[in-house]
DNA sequence: CTAAGCCTTAAAGTGCGGTTCAAGGTCAAG
DNA sequence: CTTGACCTTGAACCGCACTTTAAGGCTTAG
C-alpha cells in the first residue's frame, strides 16, 4: 500500500502520515525499489489507533510512548488504560471548570442586560466582566479556551 | 507608575504588558524623560479588564477590537456583550462535547477492565479505544484537549 | 564613579499538531 | 519519450499567547 492509499483509507493527509512517522507514532514501513513507502495492511489499524487516541484527547507524545512499547514487543495495554484514566480525570476537571465558567457568564450576562448598553464609559464596561465570587483556583495562570 | 509596578499591581509580567501594548490591548502610556513607560492609575483597571476577558475565554483579538472601540471614544458595551454571548454558546457546546467524551471514556474503561491487560497483542490494544457509537460530528477535524 | 536594579528594543523561541513549500525522483499511460 | 499523477526530502510556516534572549540605557545609593 502506498502512502496516498493509506491516507485515503484512514482519512488523513499524506503529510500527516509522514509527520506521525517522524514523531514515532507509526512504524517506518519498507520501501519499494523506487524509495516509496510500502505499507502492510496493519498500518491502517495502527494509524486509526493513533486517531482514536487523539479523539479521546491523548497527546501525540503519550501515544508515541504506547507505540514505542508496542514496537519493543511489550504489552502496553496497562499503560494505555492508565492514560485513559488520567484523561478521564482531566476531562471531568475541565467539565467542572467550564460549567463554573458557564454559570459565571450567565450571571454576568444577566447583570449586563440590566444596563443601558448605549451609555458605556470604560468603568461601566469593565464592570461587565467583573466576577464577584472569585474563580476557584486563584493562580490558574493559563486560560484555555476550548 | 512604572511598568514593573503596574505588572505587580495586576499580577502579570512586564513582558506581557509590552506584548499587550504591541497587540493593541493597552493604550500606549506617556514616557518619562528617560524613555520609561509612565502609566496613569486607570491602566490597572484597563489591564485587569483584559485579564478578566481572557478569564472568560475571549481571545486577545476580540479584546483588542473592544479596546480599539473604546480608544475611539465609542461605546463598545454592546459589542462586549455580543462577544460574551457568543462565548457562552461556545462554552455550552464544549461542555456537551466533553460530556459525551466522558461517557465514551467511561464505556471504554469499563470494557477495558474486563480484559486481561497482561495479554495484549496490538489488535487487542487497538480495541481498547474503539468507540462503537460514532462521535457526533464525523468531520470534526480538530481534537482540542482542554 | 560604580554597581545594582530598574527600564528600553527587536528578534527569536516555545508548545502543539500539524500544513505548506520548493525542488526533485518514480512510474504508468499514451 | 513525454506527460501527469504520484512519491521523496528538508525546511519553513501557522495560530495563539506569550517568554526568553541579547544588547544596551536610566536612576539612585553608596
Coordinates of C-alpha atoms (C1' of nucleotides) in Angstrom, one line a residue:
Chain A
X1 CA 0.0 0.0 0.0
X2 CA 1.4 3.4 -0.9
X3 CA 1.1 6.4 1.4
X4 CA -1.7 8.0 -0.6
X5 CA -3.8 4.9 -0.3
X6 CA -3.1 4.6 3.4
X7 CA -4.0 8.3 3.8
X8 CA -7.3 7.7 1.9
X9 CA -8.1 4.6 4.0
X10 CA -7.6 6.4 7.3
X11 CA -8.9 9.8 6.3
X12 CA -5.7 11.8 6.9
X13 CA -3.3 13.6 4.6
X14 CA 0.0 12.1 3.5
X15 CA 1.8 15.0 5.2
X16 CA 0.2 13.9 8.5
X17 CA 1.4 10.3 8.0
X18 CA 5.0 11.4 7.4
X19 CA 4.7 13.7 10.4
X20 CA 3.4 10.8 12.5
X21 CA 6.3 8.6 11.3
X22 CA 8.8 11.3 12.2
X23 CA 7.1 11.6 15.6
X24 CA 7.5 7.9 16.3
X25 CA 3.7 7.2 16.1
X26 CA 3.9 4.9 13.1
X27 CA 6.5 2.2 12.4
X28 CA 8.5 3.2 9.4
X29 CA 7.4 0.9 6.5
X30 CA 9.6 -0.9 4.0
X31 CA 10.4 0.9 0.8
X32 CA 9.9 -0.1 -2.8
X33 CA 12.8 -0.2 -5.2
X34 CA 11.9 3.4 -6.1
X35 CA 12.1 4.6 -2.5
X36 CA 8.3 4.8 -1.9
X37 CA 6.9 3.8 1.4
X38 CA 5.2 0.5 1.1
X39 CA 2.7 -0.1 4.0
X40 CA 1.4 -3.5 5.2
X41 CA -2.3 -3.8 5.8
X42 CA -1.9 -3.5 9.5
X43 CA -0.7 0.1 9.1
X44 CA -4.3 1.1 8.6
X45 CA -5.2 -0.2 12.1
X46 CA -2.1 1.4 13.5
X47 CA -3.0 4.8 12.1
X48 CA -6.6 4.5 13.1
X49 CA -5.4 3.7 16.6
X50 CA -3.5 7.0 16.7
X51 CA -6.5 8.9 15.5
X52 CA -8.8 7.2 18.1
X53 CA -6.3 8.1 20.8
X54 CA -6.3 11.7 19.7
X55 CA -10.1 11.6 19.5
X56 CA -10.3 10.9 23.3
X57 CA -7.7 13.6 23.9
X58 CA -4.5 11.7 24.3
X59 CA -1.4 13.7 23.2
X60 CA 0.8 12.5 20.4
X61 CA 3.6 12.3 23.0
X62 CA 1.5 9.9 25.1
X63 CA 0.6 7.8 22.0
X64 CA 4.2 7.7 20.9
X65 CA 5.1 6.1 24.3
X66 CA 2.5 3.5 23.7
X67 CA 3.6 2.7 20.2
X68 CA 7.2 2.6 21.4
X69 CA 6.3 -0.1 24.0
X70 CA 4.4 -2.0 21.3
X71 CA 7.4 -1.9 18.9
X72 CA 9.6 -3.3 21.6
X73 CA 7.2 -6.2 21.8
X74 CA 5.9 -5.3 25.2
X75 CA 2.3 -5.2 26.3
X76 CA 1.2 -1.6 26.8
X77 CA -2.5 -2.2 27.5
X78 CA -1.9 -1.3 31.1
X79 CA -0.2 1.9 30.2
X80 CA -2.9 2.8 27.7
X81 CA -5.6 2.2 30.3
X82 CA -3.6 4.4 32.8
X83 CA -3.5 7.2 30.2
X84 CA -7.2 6.8 29.6
X85 CA -7.9 7.0 33.3
X86 CA -5.7 10.0 33.6
X87 CA -7.5 11.6 30.7
X88 CA -10.9 10.8 32.3
X89 CA -9.8 12.8 35.4
X90 CA -8.7 15.7 33.2
X91 CA -12.0 15.7 31.3
X92 CA -14.0 15.7 34.4
X93 CA -11.9 18.5 35.8
X94 CA -12.3 20.5 32.7
X95 CA -16.1 20.0 32.6
X96 CA -16.3 21.4 36.1
X97 CA -14.3 24.4 35.1
X98 CA -16.3 25.1 32.1
X99 CA -19.5 24.6 34.0
X100 CA -18.4 27.2 36.5
X101 CA -17.5 29.5 33.7
X102 CA -20.9 29.0 32.1
X103 CA -22.6 29.9 35.4
X104 CA -20.3 33.0 35.8
X105 CA -21.1 34.1 32.2
X106 CA -24.8 33.6 32.9
X107 CA -24.6 35.9 35.9
X108 CA -22.6 38.5 34.0
X109 CA -24.9 38.5 31.1
X110 CA -27.9 38.8 33.3
X111 CA -26.4 41.8 35.0
X112 CA -25.4 43.3 31.7
X113 CA -28.9 43.1 30.3
X114 CA -30.0 45.3 33.2
X115 CA -27.6 48.1 31.9
X116 CA -28.2 50.6 29.2
X117 CA -25.6 49.4 26.8
X118 CA -25.6 52.7 24.8
X119 CA -24.3 54.6 27.8
X120 CA -21.0 52.9 28.2
X121 CA -18.0 54.7 29.8
X122 CA -14.9 52.5 30.4
X123 CA -15.6 51.9 34.1
X124 CA -19.1 50.6 33.2
X125 CA -17.7 48.4 30.6
X126 CA -15.0 47.0 32.9
X127 CA -17.8 46.1 35.3
X128 CA -19.5 43.8 32.8
X129 CA -16.7 41.3 33.3
X130 CA -16.2 41.6 37.0
X131 CA -16.9 38.2 38.7
X132 CA -17.6 38.8 42.4
X133 CA -17.3 35.2 43.5
X134 CA -13.6 34.5 42.8
X135 CA -13.0 31.7 40.3
X136 CA -12.0 28.5 42.2
X137 CA -8.2 28.5 41.7
X138 CA -6.8 31.9 42.1
X139 CA -3.4 31.0 40.4
X140 CA -4.7 29.2 37.3
X141 CA -2.2 31.0 35.1
X142 CA -3.5 29.8 31.8
X143 CA -6.8 30.5 30.1
X144 CA -7.6 27.5 27.9
X145 CA -10.4 28.5 25.6
X146 CA -11.6 25.1 24.3
Chain B
X1 CA 3.5 54.3 37.7
X2 CA 6.4 52.3 36.1
X3 CA 5.8 49.1 34.1
X4 CA 7.1 46.9 37.0
X5 CA 4.7 48.5 39.4
X6 CA 1.8 48.0 37.0
X7 CA 2.8 44.4 36.5
X8 CA 2.9 43.8 40.2
X9 CA -0.5 45.5 40.7
X10 CA -2.2 43.4 38.0
X11 CA -0.2 40.2 38.6
X12 CA 1.3 39.8 35.1
X13 CA 4.9 40.1 33.8
X14 CA 6.3 43.2 32.3
X15 CA 6.9 41.3 29.1
X16 CA 3.2 40.5 29.0
X17 CA 2.3 44.2 29.4
X18 CA 4.6 45.2 26.5
X19 CA 3.2 42.4 24.4
X20 CA -0.4 43.6 25.1
X21 CA 0.6 47.1 24.2
X22 CA 2.0 45.9 20.9
X23 CA -1.1 43.9 20.3
X24 CA -3.4 46.9 20.8
X25 CA -4.8 45.8 24.1
X26 CA -3.4 48.6 26.2
X27 CA -3.2 52.3 25.3
X28 CA 0.4 53.3 25.0
X29 CA 1.3 55.4 28.0
X30 CA 3.3 58.6 28.2
X31 CA 7.0 58.3 28.6
X32 CA 9.3 59.8 31.3
X33 CA 12.2 62.0 30.2
X34 CA 14.3 58.8 30.3
X35 CA 12.0 56.9 28.0
X36 CA 10.3 54.8 30.6
X37 CA 6.6 54.0 30.3
X38 CA 4.7 56.1 32.8
X39 CA 1.2 54.7 33.5
X40 CA -1.8 56.5 34.8
X41 CA -3.8 54.8 37.6
X42 CA -6.5 53.7 35.2
X43 CA -4.0 51.5 33.4
X44 CA -4.5 49.0 36.3
X45 CA -8.3 48.7 35.5
X46 CA -7.5 48.6 31.8
X47 CA -5.1 45.7 32.3
X48 CA -7.4 43.9 34.7
X49 CA -10.2 44.2 32.1
X50 CA -8.1 42.3 29.6
X51 CA -7.3 39.6 32.1
X52 CA -11.0 39.3 33.0
X53 CA -11.8 39.0 29.4
X54 CA -9.3 36.2 29.0
X55 CA -10.6 34.5 32.1
X56 CA -14.0 34.1 30.4
X57 CA -12.2 32.8 27.3
X58 CA -12.3 35.8 25.0
X59 CA -9.3 35.9 22.6
X60 CA -6.8 38.8 22.6
X61 CA -8.0 39.7 19.1
X62 CA -11.6 40.0 20.3
X63 CA -10.4 42.1 23.3
X64 CA -8.3 44.3 21.0
X65 CA -11.4 45.1 19.0
X66 CA -13.2 46.2 22.1
X67 CA -10.3 48.4 23.3
X68 CA -10.0 49.9 19.8
X69 CA -13.6 50.9 20.0
X70 CA -13.0 52.4 23.4
X71 CA -10.0 54.3 22.3
X72 CA -12.0 55.9 19.5
X73 CA -14.4 57.1 22.2
X74 CA -17.2 54.8 21.1
X75 CA -19.4 52.7 23.4
X76 CA -18.5 49.0 22.9
X77 CA -20.6 47.6 25.7
X78 CA -23.0 46.1 23.1
X79 CA -20.1 44.5 21.3
X80 CA -18.7 43.1 24.5
X81 CA -22.0 41.6 25.5
X82 CA -22.2 40.1 22.0
X83 CA -18.8 38.5 22.5
X84 CA -19.8 37.2 25.9
X85 CA -23.0 35.7 24.4
X86 CA -21.0 34.1 21.6
X87 CA -18.6 32.7 24.2
X88 CA -21.5 31.4 26.2
X89 CA -22.6 29.4 23.2
X90 CA -19.1 28.0 22.7
X91 CA -18.8 27.0 26.3
X92 CA -22.1 25.2 26.3
X93 CA -21.1 23.5 23.1
X94 CA -17.8 22.4 24.5
X95 CA -19.3 21.2 27.7
X96 CA -21.6 18.9 25.7
X97 CA -18.7 17.6 23.7
X98 CA -16.6 16.9 26.8
X99 CA -19.6 15.3 28.5
X100 CA -20.0 12.9 25.5
X101 CA -16.3 12.2 25.7
X102 CA -16.6 11.5 29.4
X103 CA -19.3 9.0 28.7
X104 CA -17.4 7.3 25.9
X105 CA -14.3 7.0 28.1
X106 CA -16.4 5.5 30.9
X107 CA -17.7 2.8 28.5
X108 CA -14.2 2.2 27.1
X109 CA -12.6 1.9 30.6
X110 CA -15.4 -0.4 31.7
X111 CA -14.8 -2.7 28.8
X112 CA -11.0 -2.5 29.3
X113 CA -11.3 -3.6 32.9
X114 CA -13.0 -6.8 31.6
X115 CA -9.7 -7.6 29.7
X116 CA -6.6 -9.3 30.9
X117 CA -4.2 -6.3 30.4
X118 CA -1.2 -8.5 30.6
X119 CA -2.1 -10.4 27.4
X120 CA -2.0 -7.5 25.0
X121 CA -1.3 -8.0 21.3
X122 CA -1.7 -4.9 19.1
X123 CA -5.2 -5.9 17.9
X124 CA -6.4 -6.2 21.5
X125 CA -4.9 -2.9 22.4
X126 CA -6.4 -1.1 19.4
X127 CA -9.8 -2.4 20.5
X128 CA -9.5 -0.5 23.8
X129 CA -10.0 2.7 22.0
X130 CA -12.8 1.7 19.6
X131 CA -15.9 3.7 20.1
X132 CA -18.9 1.9 18.6
X133 CA -21.4 4.8 18.7
X134 CA -19.8 7.2 16.3
X135 CA -18.8 10.6 17.9
X136 CA -21.5 13.2 17.0
X137 CA -19.8 15.2 14.2
X138 CA -18.0 12.9 11.8
X139 CA -15.9 15.6 10.3
X140 CA -14.7 17.4 13.4
X141 CA -11.1 17.6 12.2
X142 CA -9.5 19.0 15.3
X143 CA -9.1 17.3 18.6
X144 CA -9.0 20.1 21.3
X145 CA -7.8 18.6 24.5
X146 CA -8.7 21.2 27.0
Chain C
dC1 C1' 32.4 56.6 40.0
dT2 C1' 30.4 52.5 40.1
dA3 C1' 27.2 48.9 41.0
dA4 C1' 22.5 47.3 41.4
dG5 C1' 18.2 47.4 39.9
dC6 C1' 15.3 49.2 37.2
dC7 C1' 14.0 50.2 32.2
dT8 C1' 14.4 50.1 26.6
dT9 C1' 14.1 47.5 21.9
dA10 C1' 14.0 43.9 18.3
dA11 C1' 14.2 39.3 17.4
dA12 C1' 13.8 34.7 18.3
dG13 C1' 11.9 30.7 20.8
dT14 C1' 8.0 27.8 23.0
dG15 C1' 4.3 24.0 22.6
dC16 C1' 1.1 21.6 20.0
dG17 C1' -0.3 19.4 15.9
dG18 C1' 0.2 19.7 12.1
dT19 C1' 0.3 22.3 6.8
dT20 C1' 2.8 24.3 3.0
dC21 C1' 6.6 24.9 0.0
dA22 C1' 10.4 24.0 -3.0
dA23 C1' 13.0 21.1 -5.6
dG24 C1' 13.3 17.0 -7.3
dG25 C1' 12.6 11.5 -8.3
dT26 C1' 9.4 7.4 -9.9
dC27 C1' 6.0 5.2 -12.6
dA28 C1' 2.3 4.0 -15.8
dA29 C1' -0.3 5.5 -19.8
dG30 C1' -0.4 7.1 -24.3
Chain D
dC1 C1' 9.6 9.7 -24.7
dT2 C1' 6.8 12.9 -22.7
dT3 C1' 3.0 13.9 -19.7
dG4 C1' 0.8 13.7 -15.3
dA5 C1' 0.0 11.6 -11.1
dC6 C1' 2.1 10.0 -7.7
dC7 C1' 6.2 9.9 -4.5
dT8 C1' 10.7 11.8 -1.9
dT9 C1' 13.2 15.2 1.4
dG10 C1' 14.1 19.2 4.4
dA11 C1' 12.7 23.5 5.9
dA12 C1' 9.7 26.9 6.8
dC13 C1' 5.3 28.3 8.3
dC14 C1' 0.5 28.6 11.1
dG15 C1' -2.2 30.2 15.3
dC16 C1' -2.2 31.5 20.0
dA17 C1' -0.4 33.8 23.9
dC18 C1' 3.2 34.6 25.5
dT19 C1' 8.5 34.0 27.2
dT20 C1' 13.3 34.5 26.5
dT21 C1' 17.4 36.5 24.9
dA22 C1' 20.7 39.9 23.7
dA23 C1' 22.4 44.3 23.9
dG24 C1' 22.1 48.4 25.8
dG25 C1' 20.1 52.9 28.6
dC26 C1' 18.4 55.3 33.1
dT27 C1' 18.4 56.1 38.1
dT28 C1' 19.8 56.1 42.6
dA29 C1' 22.6 54.6 46.7
dG30 C1' 27.0 54.3 48.5

